[in-house]
Short mmCIF file of C-alpha atoms in Angstrom, two decimals:
data_model
loop_
_atom_site.label_atom_id
_atom_site.label_comp_id
_atom_site.label_asym_id
_atom_site.label_seq_id
_atom_site.Cartn_x
_atom_site.Cartn_y
_atom_site.Cartn_z
CA UNK A 1 102.74 91.63 147.51
CA UNK A 2 105.30 93.59 145.52
CA UNK A 3 107.70 95.95 147.30
CA UNK A 4 110.24 98.55 146.19
CA UNK A 5 112.86 95.78 146.21
CA UNK A 6 111.05 94.11 143.31
CA UNK A 7 111.86 96.98 140.93
CA UNK A 8 115.40 97.36 139.64
CA UNK A 9 116.24 100.85 138.37
CA UNK A 10 118.69 101.64 135.56
CA UNK A 11 119.61 105.16 134.44
CA UNK A 12 121.36 105.10 131.07
CA UNK A 13 123.65 107.97 130.13
CA UNK A 14 126.13 109.21 127.55
CA UNK A 15 128.07 112.50 127.71
CA UNK A 16 125.39 114.41 129.65
CA UNK A 17 126.62 114.58 133.27
CA UNK A 18 124.61 117.67 134.27
CA UNK A 19 121.36 116.22 132.96
CA UNK A 20 122.24 112.88 134.58
CA UNK A 21 122.50 114.54 138.00
CA UNK A 22 119.00 115.97 137.60
CA UNK A 23 117.67 112.56 136.53
CA UNK A 24 119.31 110.88 139.53
CA UNK A 25 117.84 113.42 141.94
CA UNK A 26 114.40 112.66 140.52
CA UNK A 27 114.97 108.97 141.30
CA UNK A 28 116.48 109.52 144.74
CA UNK A 29 113.59 111.84 145.69
CA UNK A 30 110.99 109.11 145.20
CA UNK A 31 108.45 108.72 147.99
CA UNK A 32 109.06 104.99 147.64
CA UNK A 33 112.83 104.73 147.87
CA UNK A 34 115.36 101.98 148.58
CA UNK A 35 115.44 100.07 145.32
CA UNK A 36 118.71 99.01 143.69
CA UNK A 37 119.85 101.83 141.37
CA UNK A 38 122.40 101.52 138.56
CA UNK A 39 123.96 104.15 136.33
CA UNK A 40 125.13 102.67 133.03
CA UNK A 41 127.48 105.04 131.24
CA UNK A 42 128.88 104.70 127.72
CA UNK A 43 130.33 108.22 127.63
CA UNK A 44 133.37 108.93 125.49
CA UNK A 45 135.24 110.61 128.38
CA UNK A 46 135.47 110.27 132.17
CA UNK A 47 133.48 113.39 133.16
CA UNK A 48 130.40 111.41 134.12
CA UNK A 49 132.46 108.87 136.02
CA UNK A 50 133.98 111.65 138.12
CA UNK A 51 130.51 113.05 138.78
CA UNK A 52 129.40 109.72 140.25
CA UNK A 53 131.76 110.16 143.20
CA UNK A 54 128.95 112.26 144.72
CA UNK A 55 126.58 109.26 144.60
CA UNK A 56 128.28 106.46 146.59
CA UNK A 57 125.06 104.47 147.09
CA UNK A 58 124.42 104.17 143.35
CA UNK A 59 126.10 101.36 141.44
CA UNK A 60 128.07 102.88 138.58
CA UNK A 61 129.13 100.79 135.59
CA UNK A 62 131.19 102.11 132.69
CA UNK A 63 130.23 100.45 129.43
CA UNK A 64 131.97 100.36 126.06
CA UNK A 65 131.34 103.65 124.18
CA UNK A 66 132.07 101.89 120.87
CA UNK A 67 129.61 99.04 121.41
CA UNK A 68 126.14 99.85 120.04
CA UNK A 69 123.45 99.63 122.73
CA UNK A 70 126.07 98.88 125.38
CA UNK A 71 123.97 100.42 128.17
CA UNK A 72 120.81 98.52 127.23
CA UNK A 73 122.61 95.20 126.79
CA UNK A 74 124.31 95.66 130.17
CA UNK A 75 120.97 96.44 131.81
CA UNK A 76 119.52 93.25 130.35
CA UNK A 77 122.41 91.21 131.75
CA UNK A 78 121.88 92.72 135.22
CA UNK A 79 118.10 92.36 135.43
CA UNK A 80 117.46 90.11 138.42
CA UNK A 81 114.31 91.52 140.06
CA UNK A 82 110.74 90.81 138.91
CA UNK A 83 110.49 94.25 137.24
CA UNK A 84 112.99 96.68 135.75
CA UNK A 85 112.82 100.40 134.99
CA UNK A 86 115.10 102.18 132.51
CA UNK A 87 115.22 105.98 132.72
CA UNK A 88 116.99 108.15 130.15
CA UNK A 89 119.49 110.64 131.54
CA UNK A 90 117.65 113.66 130.11
CA UNK A 91 114.25 112.87 131.68
CA UNK A 92 112.83 113.40 135.17
CA UNK A 93 110.21 111.44 137.11
CA UNK A 94 107.65 112.72 139.58
CA UNK A 95 108.47 111.73 143.20
CA UNK A 96 105.20 109.80 143.41
CA UNK A 97 105.76 107.71 140.27
CA UNK A 98 107.31 104.55 141.72
CA UNK A 99 104.99 104.44 144.73
CA UNK A 100 102.03 104.72 142.33
CA UNK A 101 103.51 101.93 140.20
CA UNK A 102 103.75 99.73 143.30
CA UNK A 103 100.10 100.38 144.15
CA UNK A 104 99.18 99.35 140.62
CA UNK A 105 101.36 96.21 140.73
CA UNK A 106 99.54 95.16 143.89
CA UNK A 107 96.10 95.94 142.47
CA UNK A 108 96.19 94.69 138.88
CA UNK A 109 96.98 91.09 138.01
CA UNK A 110 99.52 89.95 135.43
CA UNK A 111 101.25 93.18 134.41
CA UNK A 112 103.81 93.16 131.61
CA UNK A 113 104.28 96.92 131.27
CA UNK A 114 103.69 100.07 133.33
CA UNK A 115 104.26 103.38 131.57
CA UNK A 116 102.93 106.90 131.60
CA UNK A 117 101.97 109.97 129.66
CA UNK A 118 104.39 112.88 129.90
CA UNK A 119 104.87 116.62 130.23
CA UNK A 120 107.38 117.96 127.69
CA UNK A 121 109.80 120.69 128.67
CA UNK A 122 112.64 122.33 126.78
CA UNK A 123 116.33 122.42 127.68
CA UNK A 124 116.63 123.45 131.36
CA UNK A 125 113.22 125.12 131.69
CA UNK A 126 112.09 122.58 134.27
CA UNK A 127 108.33 122.94 134.94
CA UNK A 128 106.94 124.17 138.24
CA UNK A 129 104.87 120.95 138.41
CA UNK A 130 108.15 119.11 138.93
CA UNK A 131 109.73 121.65 141.29
CA UNK A 132 106.61 121.86 143.48
CA UNK A 133 104.92 118.49 143.08
CA UNK A 134 101.56 117.38 144.37
CA UNK A 135 100.37 113.78 144.45
CA UNK A 136 99.76 112.08 141.12
CA UNK A 137 96.27 111.12 140.06
CA UNK A 138 95.57 107.41 140.56
CA UNK A 139 93.78 107.06 137.23
CA UNK A 140 95.29 104.74 134.65
CA UNK A 141 94.51 102.94 131.40
CA UNK A 142 94.68 99.14 131.42
CA UNK A 143 95.15 97.41 128.06
CA UNK A 144 95.32 93.66 127.62
CA UNK A 145 96.44 93.24 124.00
CA UNK A 146 99.37 94.43 121.83
CA UNK A 147 97.17 95.95 119.09
CA UNK A 148 95.39 98.45 121.33
CA UNK A 149 98.68 99.07 123.13
CA UNK A 150 100.66 99.81 119.96
CA UNK A 151 98.10 102.17 118.38
CA UNK A 152 97.98 103.90 121.77
CA UNK A 153 101.32 105.51 120.89
CA UNK A 154 99.45 107.43 118.16
CA UNK A 155 96.52 108.32 120.39
CA UNK A 156 95.76 110.45 123.42
CA UNK A 157 97.31 107.98 125.87
CA UNK A 158 100.72 108.13 124.09
CA UNK A 159 102.99 106.30 126.54
CA UNK A 160 106.82 106.29 126.75
CA UNK A 161 109.75 103.93 126.94
CA UNK A 162 111.76 106.08 129.35
CA UNK A 163 110.77 105.24 132.96
CA UNK A 164 108.52 102.37 131.91
CA UNK A 165 108.51 99.46 134.36
CA UNK A 166 108.58 96.11 132.57
CA UNK A 167 108.56 92.48 133.65
CA UNK A 168 112.26 91.59 133.63
CA UNK A 169 111.88 88.10 132.20
CA UNK A 170 110.22 89.64 129.12
CA UNK A 171 112.56 92.65 128.98
CA UNK A 172 115.56 90.33 128.75
CA UNK A 173 114.16 88.85 125.53
CA UNK A 174 114.15 92.19 123.67
CA UNK A 175 116.61 92.35 120.77
CA UNK A 176 117.34 96.06 120.41
CA UNK A 177 120.17 95.75 117.86
CA UNK A 178 117.87 93.77 115.54
CA UNK A 179 115.00 96.20 116.11
CA UNK A 180 117.27 99.13 115.31
CA UNK A 181 118.22 97.63 111.95
CA UNK A 182 114.53 97.31 111.11
CA UNK A 183 113.14 100.54 112.56
CA UNK A 184 116.02 102.94 113.21
CA UNK A 185 115.64 105.29 116.16
CA UNK A 186 111.90 104.65 116.53
CA UNK A 187 112.81 101.07 117.47
CA UNK A 188 111.71 101.65 121.08
CA UNK A 189 108.03 101.63 120.06
CA UNK A 190 108.53 98.45 118.05
CA UNK A 191 110.34 96.88 121.01
CA UNK A 192 107.51 97.74 123.41
CA UNK A 193 104.93 96.41 120.97
CA UNK A 194 106.82 93.10 120.83
CA UNK A 195 107.25 93.05 124.62
CA UNK A 196 103.47 93.21 124.98
CA UNK A 197 103.11 90.34 122.51
CA UNK A 198 105.69 88.23 124.33
CA UNK A 199 104.45 89.07 127.81
CA UNK A 200 100.79 88.29 127.11
CA UNK A 201 99.89 90.35 130.19
CA UNK A 202 98.39 93.76 130.85
CA UNK A 203 99.83 97.15 130.02
CA UNK A 204 99.07 99.94 132.48
CA UNK A 205 99.54 103.58 131.47
CA UNK A 206 99.10 106.24 134.13
CA UNK A 207 96.95 109.16 133.03
CA UNK A 208 98.64 112.01 134.90
CA UNK A 209 101.04 113.79 132.53
CA UNK A 210 103.26 114.82 135.44
CA UNK A 211 104.54 111.28 135.99
CA UNK A 212 107.35 111.82 133.47
CA UNK A 213 108.92 115.12 132.50
CA UNK A 214 110.32 114.55 129.03
CA UNK A 215 113.14 116.88 128.04
CA UNK A 216 113.26 118.17 124.45
CA UNK A 217 116.72 119.56 123.69
CA UNK A 218 119.21 120.04 120.87
CA UNK A 219 121.45 117.19 122.07
CA UNK A 220 118.59 114.72 121.73
CA UNK A 221 118.92 112.01 119.09
CA UNK A 222 115.63 113.29 117.68
CA UNK A 223 117.57 116.18 116.10
CA UNK A 224 120.54 114.13 114.91
CA UNK A 225 120.52 114.02 111.10
CA UNK A 226 123.13 111.24 111.12
CA UNK A 227 120.57 108.87 112.64
CA UNK A 228 117.60 109.92 110.51
CA UNK A 229 115.45 107.03 109.34
CA UNK A 230 116.03 105.42 105.98
CA UNK A 231 113.04 104.93 103.69
CA UNK A 232 113.03 101.22 104.47
CA UNK A 233 113.11 101.78 108.25
CA UNK A 234 110.23 104.22 108.03
CA UNK A 235 108.32 101.79 105.81
CA UNK A 236 108.88 99.02 108.38
CA UNK A 237 107.65 101.30 111.16
CA UNK A 238 104.46 102.23 109.31
CA UNK A 239 103.92 98.60 108.36
CA UNK A 240 104.06 97.57 112.04
CA UNK A 241 101.31 100.03 112.97
CA UNK A 242 99.28 99.08 109.89
CA UNK A 243 99.31 95.41 110.90
CA UNK A 244 98.36 96.24 114.49
CA UNK A 245 95.50 98.45 113.28
CA UNK A 246 93.75 95.65 111.38
CA UNK A 247 92.13 94.03 114.43
CA UNK A 248 89.18 96.43 114.80
CA UNK A 249 87.59 99.43 113.11
CA UNK A 250 88.54 101.92 115.83
CA UNK A 251 92.23 101.11 115.51
CA UNK A 252 91.89 101.46 111.74
CA UNK A 253 90.43 104.91 112.37
CA UNK A 254 93.39 105.91 114.55
CA UNK A 255 95.70 104.74 111.78
CA UNK A 256 93.68 106.69 109.20
CA UNK A 257 93.90 109.93 111.18
CA UNK A 258 97.52 109.87 112.28
CA UNK A 259 99.61 107.81 109.85
CA UNK A 260 100.60 110.74 107.60
CA UNK A 261 101.52 112.94 110.57
CA UNK A 262 103.79 110.20 111.89
CA UNK A 263 105.40 109.76 108.49
CA UNK A 264 106.10 113.49 108.28
CA UNK A 265 107.43 113.62 111.84
CA UNK A 266 110.01 110.94 111.05
CA UNK A 267 110.64 111.69 107.36
CA UNK A 268 112.51 114.95 107.74
CA UNK A 269 115.36 116.02 107.62
CA UNK A 270 117.11 113.18 105.77
CA UNK A 271 114.57 113.07 102.94
CA UNK A 272 113.53 116.35 101.36
CA UNK A 273 110.01 117.75 101.14
CA UNK A 274 110.10 117.17 97.39
CA UNK A 275 110.67 113.45 97.91
CA UNK A 276 107.89 112.92 100.43
CA UNK A 277 105.14 112.70 97.80
CA UNK A 278 106.95 109.94 95.93
CA UNK A 279 107.46 108.14 99.24
CA UNK A 280 103.74 108.38 100.05
CA UNK A 281 102.92 106.97 96.62
CA UNK A 282 105.30 104.05 97.26
CA UNK A 283 103.50 103.34 100.55
CA UNK A 284 100.18 103.40 98.72
CA UNK A 285 101.53 100.87 96.21
CA UNK A 286 102.49 98.64 99.16
CA UNK A 287 98.94 98.90 100.54
CA UNK A 288 99.99 100.90 103.61
CA UNK A 289 98.12 104.04 102.53
CA UNK A 290 94.79 104.46 100.76
CA UNK A 291 93.55 107.11 98.34
CA UNK A 292 91.26 108.37 101.14
CA UNK A 293 94.22 108.79 103.52
CA UNK A 294 96.17 110.74 100.90
CA UNK A 295 93.13 112.92 100.22
CA UNK A 296 92.67 113.51 103.98
CA UNK A 297 96.28 114.68 104.09
CA UNK A 298 95.41 117.49 101.67
CA UNK A 299 92.57 118.88 103.76
CA UNK A 300 94.68 121.75 105.12
CA UNK A 301 95.37 122.92 101.60
CA UNK A 302 91.78 122.96 100.42
CA UNK A 303 88.62 124.29 102.11
CA UNK A 304 86.31 121.91 100.25
CA UNK A 305 88.33 118.87 101.26
CA UNK A 306 88.40 120.13 104.86
CA UNK A 307 84.60 120.49 104.87
CA UNK A 308 84.23 117.06 103.27
CA UNK A 309 86.18 115.42 106.09
CA UNK A 310 84.52 117.25 108.99
CA UNK A 311 82.03 114.40 109.62
CA UNK A 312 84.89 111.90 109.45
CA UNK A 313 86.93 113.82 112.03
CA UNK A 314 83.88 114.10 114.32
CA UNK A 315 83.27 110.35 114.19
CA UNK A 316 86.88 109.15 114.11
CA UNK A 317 88.23 111.36 116.89
CA UNK A 318 86.06 109.83 119.58
CA UNK A 319 88.12 108.84 122.62
CA UNK A 320 88.40 105.13 121.96
CA UNK A 321 90.71 104.58 124.93
CA UNK A 322 88.31 106.04 127.49
CA UNK A 323 86.79 102.57 127.97
CA UNK A 324 90.15 101.36 129.30
CA UNK A 325 90.31 103.99 132.04
CA UNK A 326 90.38 102.80 135.65
CA UNK A 327 91.15 104.24 139.09
CA UNK A 328 92.74 102.72 142.18
#
């Protein structure tokens, strides 16, 4: 039987002490409490370190602000329990999340990954569902292969890295610096895809969107133009999902429907709108896009094309992942 002492918790932070305090409160307010908690801080000043005086029971470690991925590499070196959870300093978890994860660990065999859907909020507009929580639903998706798991990031189940609970022996094998060179700041999805391949166990994704409250804010790396993806990194990212989608027709359908949207989401702002068409053509030449996908992308511009693809959308947008749904 797994207990709270089998999950090691790491909160990684950089120059966001106020958000960190909110993240820590969300961890300390867990119904299942008592696990070992670390704060790993690669801030460029000592403001966060001074803040940690108010949290004497949490192990604080200052990491090198000049070393890329210092917090993650330190977490890997410290992982000593069967499972580890990494939470980003700008996110919040529902007080029932870890106790639900424990129930799942003791009900489902051979788990590599536990993650969750999320509720997005903006800046400090923290949702009422977090402030006045009720128990989480005990429904979850269980996936036993990396292909279904990876395409799930483009589907309705859309899991997260932040707050995911991963088998430590597999987590320690992840090579984030290498993944970042290949995929840029979407490397977390590539890392999780590889973790599922290496772990050869089950992935469990809780259905209740209140498990994780994901903060969207201007300080997020998502809005940092300096870390925008290069063409090659974006090509590598699309190629990963293309390869994972080849195993069955339903995954190919998910790829068909959502590949262009994901390209556009990650293409801007570093590459201009004018350049995106040439980039799409280059992906077609590499076999990553088809003429049908490019035509589908134009449906919003043309009523006839939209009507032509209505049957396709009706057939393709069936909830493929519903068959993976379970309940404790």
